[in-house]
């Protein structure tokens, strides 16, 4: 799942309209972040963006595949390959990236389970 430095630099340049995009190495690939929030992955010189119900159909319609970190395991992650024609168009890429950022924010804003403190009773 290695990432060529030239490809990484190209992706960051293409995402330049967003400003503030950073890339951090992880598990042989890399994560793409904006304002500390991960919204994309790089693996084997392929760009993947985070999906949810709001944007997944764009990727499916384009015939793109989900990120599958292990060839020998059925595990897939909620990231889909970005079509090459989108990657090559900075404006469209920025639009798709913003939708992925929204998907990441939505995932991170779900209510968390509250823990009871000692002596507190369940409210039902």
PDB file of C-alpha atoms in Angstrom:
ATOM      1  CA  UNK A   1       0.000   0.000   0.000  1.00  0.00           C
ATOM      2  CA  UNK A   2       2.949   2.306  -0.579  1.00  0.00           C
ATOM      3  CA  UNK A   3       2.494   5.840  -1.846  1.00  0.00           C
ATOM      4  CA  UNK A   4       4.892   7.482  -4.284  1.00  0.00           C
ATOM      5  CA  UNK A   5       6.004  10.928  -3.032  1.00  0.00           C
ATOM      6  CA  UNK A   6       5.351  12.395  -6.482  1.00  0.00           C
ATOM      7  CA  UNK A   7       1.756  11.150  -6.438  1.00  0.00           C
ATOM      8  CA  UNK A   8       1.237  12.455  -2.898  1.00  0.00           C
ATOM      9  CA  UNK A   9       2.559  15.879  -3.940  1.00  0.00           C
ATOM     10  CA  UNK A  10       0.306  15.856  -7.018  1.00  0.00           C
ATOM     11  CA  UNK A  11      -2.793  15.112  -4.921  1.00  0.00           C
ATOM     12  CA  UNK A  12      -1.936  17.862  -2.418  1.00  0.00           C
ATOM     13  CA  UNK A  13      -1.399  20.299  -5.301  1.00  0.00           C
ATOM     14  CA  UNK A  14      -4.716  19.314  -6.879  1.00  0.00           C
ATOM     15  CA  UNK A  15      -6.440  19.911  -3.523  1.00  0.00           C
ATOM     16  CA  UNK A  16      -4.822  23.346  -3.281  1.00  0.00           C
ATOM     17  CA  UNK A  17      -8.173  25.124  -3.626  1.00  0.00           C
ATOM     18  CA  UNK A  18      -9.092  23.867  -0.153  1.00  0.00           C
ATOM     19  CA  UNK A  19      -5.929  25.181   1.477  1.00  0.00           C
ATOM     20  CA  UNK A  20      -4.569  23.622   4.648  1.00  0.00           C
ATOM     21  CA  UNK A  21      -4.578  20.010   3.437  1.00  0.00           C
ATOM     22  CA  UNK A  22      -2.033  17.819   5.184  1.00  0.00           C
ATOM     23  CA  UNK A  23      -0.920  14.240   4.597  1.00  0.00           C
ATOM     24  CA  UNK A  24       0.221  11.873   7.318  1.00  0.00           C
ATOM     25  CA  UNK A  25       1.757   8.460   6.769  1.00  0.00           C
ATOM     26  CA  UNK A  26      -0.207   5.557   8.164  1.00  0.00           C
ATOM     27  CA  UNK A  27      -0.013   1.785   7.737  1.00  0.00           C
ATOM     28  CA  UNK A  28       2.097   1.972   4.579  1.00  0.00           C
ATOM     29  CA  UNK A  29      -0.291   4.472   2.988  1.00  0.00           C
ATOM     30  CA  UNK A  30      -1.313   7.957   4.016  1.00  0.00           C
ATOM     31  CA  UNK A  31      -4.277   9.842   5.402  1.00  0.00           C
ATOM     32  CA  UNK A  32      -5.426  13.163   3.958  1.00  0.00           C
ATOM     33  CA  UNK A  33      -6.550  15.720   6.527  1.00  0.00           C
ATOM     34  CA  UNK A  34      -8.162  19.111   6.573  1.00  0.00           C
ATOM     35  CA  UNK A  35      -8.191  21.022   9.846  1.00  0.00           C
ATOM     36  CA  UNK A  36      -7.254  17.816  11.694  1.00  0.00           C
ATOM     37  CA  UNK A  37     -10.131  15.808  10.179  1.00  0.00           C
ATOM     38  CA  UNK A  38      -9.347  12.826   7.964  1.00  0.00           C
ATOM     39  CA  UNK A  39     -11.355  12.758   4.745  1.00  0.00           C
ATOM     40  CA  UNK A  40      -9.175  10.807   2.335  1.00  0.00           C
ATOM     41  CA  UNK A  41      -6.664   8.010   1.976  1.00  0.00           C
ATOM     42  CA  UNK A  42      -3.765   7.317  -0.345  1.00  0.00           C
ATOM     43  CA  UNK A  43      -2.806   3.727  -1.008  1.00  0.00           C
ATOM     44  CA  UNK A  44      -0.917   2.159  -3.911  1.00  0.00           C
ATOM     45  CA  UNK A  45      -1.003   5.551  -5.667  1.00  0.00           C
ATOM     46  CA  UNK A  46      -4.791   5.701  -5.592  1.00  0.00           C
ATOM     47  CA  UNK A  47      -6.829   8.479  -3.949  1.00  0.00           C
ATOM     48  CA  UNK A  48      -9.859   7.485  -1.889  1.00  0.00           C
ATOM     49  CA  UNK A  49     -12.407   9.842  -0.320  1.00  0.00           C
ATOM     50  CA  UNK A  50     -14.700   9.255   2.662  1.00  0.00           C
ATOM     51  CA  UNK A  51     -18.287   8.392   1.762  1.00  0.00           C
ATOM     52  CA  UNK A  52     -21.635   8.197   3.492  1.00  0.00           C
ATOM     53  CA  UNK A  53     -25.226   8.103   2.253  1.00  0.00           C
ATOM     54  CA  UNK A  54     -24.926  11.668   0.950  1.00  0.00           C
ATOM     55  CA  UNK A  55     -22.137  11.049  -1.577  1.00  0.00           C
ATOM     56  CA  UNK A  56     -21.610   7.304  -2.017  1.00  0.00           C
ATOM     57  CA  UNK A  57     -23.870   7.172  -5.088  1.00  0.00           C
ATOM     58  CA  UNK A  58     -21.493   9.518  -6.974  1.00  0.00           C
ATOM     59  CA  UNK A  59     -18.740   6.921  -6.681  1.00  0.00           C
ATOM     60  CA  UNK A  60     -20.965   3.940  -7.418  1.00  0.00           C
ATOM     61  CA  UNK A  61     -22.362   5.699 -10.510  1.00  0.00           C
ATOM     62  CA  UNK A  62     -18.791   6.293 -11.701  1.00  0.00           C
ATOM     63  CA  UNK A  63     -17.998   2.576 -11.251  1.00  0.00           C
ATOM     64  CA  UNK A  64     -15.520   3.157  -8.431  1.00  0.00           C
ATOM     65  CA  UNK A  65     -14.623   0.561  -5.826  1.00  0.00           C
ATOM     66  CA  UNK A  66     -14.395   0.899  -2.045  1.00  0.00           C
ATOM     67  CA  UNK A  67     -11.067   0.858  -0.262  1.00  0.00           C
ATOM     68  CA  UNK A  68     -10.192  -2.685   0.752  1.00  0.00           C
ATOM     69  CA  UNK A  69      -7.033  -2.685   2.874  1.00  0.00           C
ATOM     70  CA  UNK A  70      -6.418  -6.429   2.653  1.00  0.00           C
ATOM     71  CA  UNK A  71      -6.677  -8.478  -0.536  1.00  0.00           C
ATOM     72  CA  UNK A  72      -7.290 -11.683   1.403  1.00  0.00           C
ATOM     73  CA  UNK A  73     -10.031 -10.313   3.711  1.00  0.00           C
ATOM     74  CA  UNK A  74     -13.530  -9.045   2.855  1.00  0.00           C
ATOM     75  CA  UNK A  75     -13.131  -5.902   4.999  1.00  0.00           C
ATOM     76  CA  UNK A  76     -14.024  -2.690   3.168  1.00  0.00           C
ATOM     77  CA  UNK A  77     -13.864   0.813   4.575  1.00  0.00           C
ATOM     78  CA  UNK A  78     -16.176   3.797   3.917  1.00  0.00           C
ATOM     79  CA  UNK A  79     -13.749   5.282   1.405  1.00  0.00           C
ATOM     80  CA  UNK A  80     -14.103   5.031  -2.370  1.00  0.00           C
ATOM     81  CA  UNK A  81     -11.628   5.504  -5.190  1.00  0.00           C
ATOM     82  CA  UNK A  82     -11.798   8.973  -6.740  1.00  0.00           C
ATOM     83  CA  UNK A  83     -12.303   8.805 -10.529  1.00  0.00           C
ATOM     84  CA  UNK A  84      -9.265   9.938 -12.527  1.00  0.00           C
ATOM     85  CA  UNK A  85     -11.266  12.595 -14.402  1.00  0.00           C
ATOM     86  CA  UNK A  86     -12.267  14.111 -11.036  1.00  0.00           C
ATOM     87  CA  UNK A  87      -8.688  13.953  -9.733  1.00  0.00           C
ATOM     88  CA  UNK A  88      -7.453  15.793 -12.817  1.00  0.00           C
ATOM     89  CA  UNK A  89     -10.018  18.620 -12.437  1.00  0.00           C
ATOM     90  CA  UNK A  90      -9.125  20.822  -9.456  1.00  0.00           C
ATOM     91  CA  UNK A  91     -12.574  22.395  -9.160  1.00  0.00           C
ATOM     92  CA  UNK A  92     -14.477  19.120  -9.290  1.00  0.00           C
ATOM     93  CA  UNK A  93     -11.952  17.536  -6.932  1.00  0.00           C
ATOM     94  CA  UNK A  94     -12.491  20.356  -4.426  1.00  0.00           C
ATOM     95  CA  UNK A  95     -16.263  19.780  -4.658  1.00  0.00           C
ATOM     96  CA  UNK A  96     -15.910  16.031  -4.070  1.00  0.00           C
ATOM     97  CA  UNK A  97     -13.448  16.695  -1.237  1.00  0.00           C
ATOM     98  CA  UNK A  98     -15.915  19.041   0.472  1.00  0.00           C
ATOM     99  CA  UNK A  99     -18.599  16.344   0.316  1.00  0.00           C
ATOM    100  CA  UNK A 100     -16.128  13.902   1.878  1.00  0.00           C
ATOM    101  CA  UNK A 101     -15.286  16.395   4.594  1.00  0.00           C
ATOM    102  CA  UNK A 102     -18.982  16.663   5.317  1.00  0.00           C
ATOM    103  CA  UNK A 103     -19.212  12.857   5.518  1.00  0.00           C
ATOM    104  CA  UNK A 104     -16.302  12.834   7.979  1.00  0.00           C
ATOM    105  CA  UNK A 105     -17.843  15.580  10.086  1.00  0.00           C
ATOM    106  CA  UNK A 106     -21.194  13.773  10.158  1.00  0.00           C
ATOM    107  CA  UNK A 107     -19.497  10.615  11.396  1.00  0.00           C
ATOM    108  CA  UNK A 108     -17.658  12.552  14.105  1.00  0.00           C
ATOM    109  CA  UNK A 109     -20.731  14.424  15.360  1.00  0.00           C
ATOM    110  CA  UNK A 110     -22.934  11.474  16.222  1.00  0.00           C
ATOM    111  CA  UNK A 111     -24.054  11.564  19.852  1.00  0.00           C
ATOM    112  CA  UNK A 112     -21.789   9.644  22.158  1.00  0.00           C
ATOM    113  CA  UNK A 113     -23.026   7.302  24.826  1.00  0.00           C
ATOM    114  CA  UNK A 114     -22.985   8.905  28.208  1.00  0.00           C
ATOM    115  CA  UNK A 115     -21.245   7.164  31.028  1.00  0.00           C
ATOM    116  CA  UNK A 116     -22.874   7.202  34.405  1.00  0.00           C
ATOM    117  CA  UNK A 117     -20.895   8.525  37.300  1.00  0.00           C
ATOM    118  CA  UNK A 118     -20.789   6.601  40.536  1.00  0.00           C
ATOM    119  CA  UNK A 119     -24.159   6.778  42.254  1.00  0.00           C
ATOM    120  CA  UNK A 120     -25.983   8.165  39.208  1.00  0.00           C
ATOM    121  CA  UNK A 121     -29.089   6.310  38.113  1.00  0.00           C
ATOM    122  CA  UNK A 122     -30.195   5.369  34.609  1.00  0.00           C
ATOM    123  CA  UNK A 123     -32.693   8.060  33.516  1.00  0.00           C
ATOM    124  CA  UNK A 124     -35.444   5.610  32.616  1.00  0.00           C
TER     125      UNK A 124
END
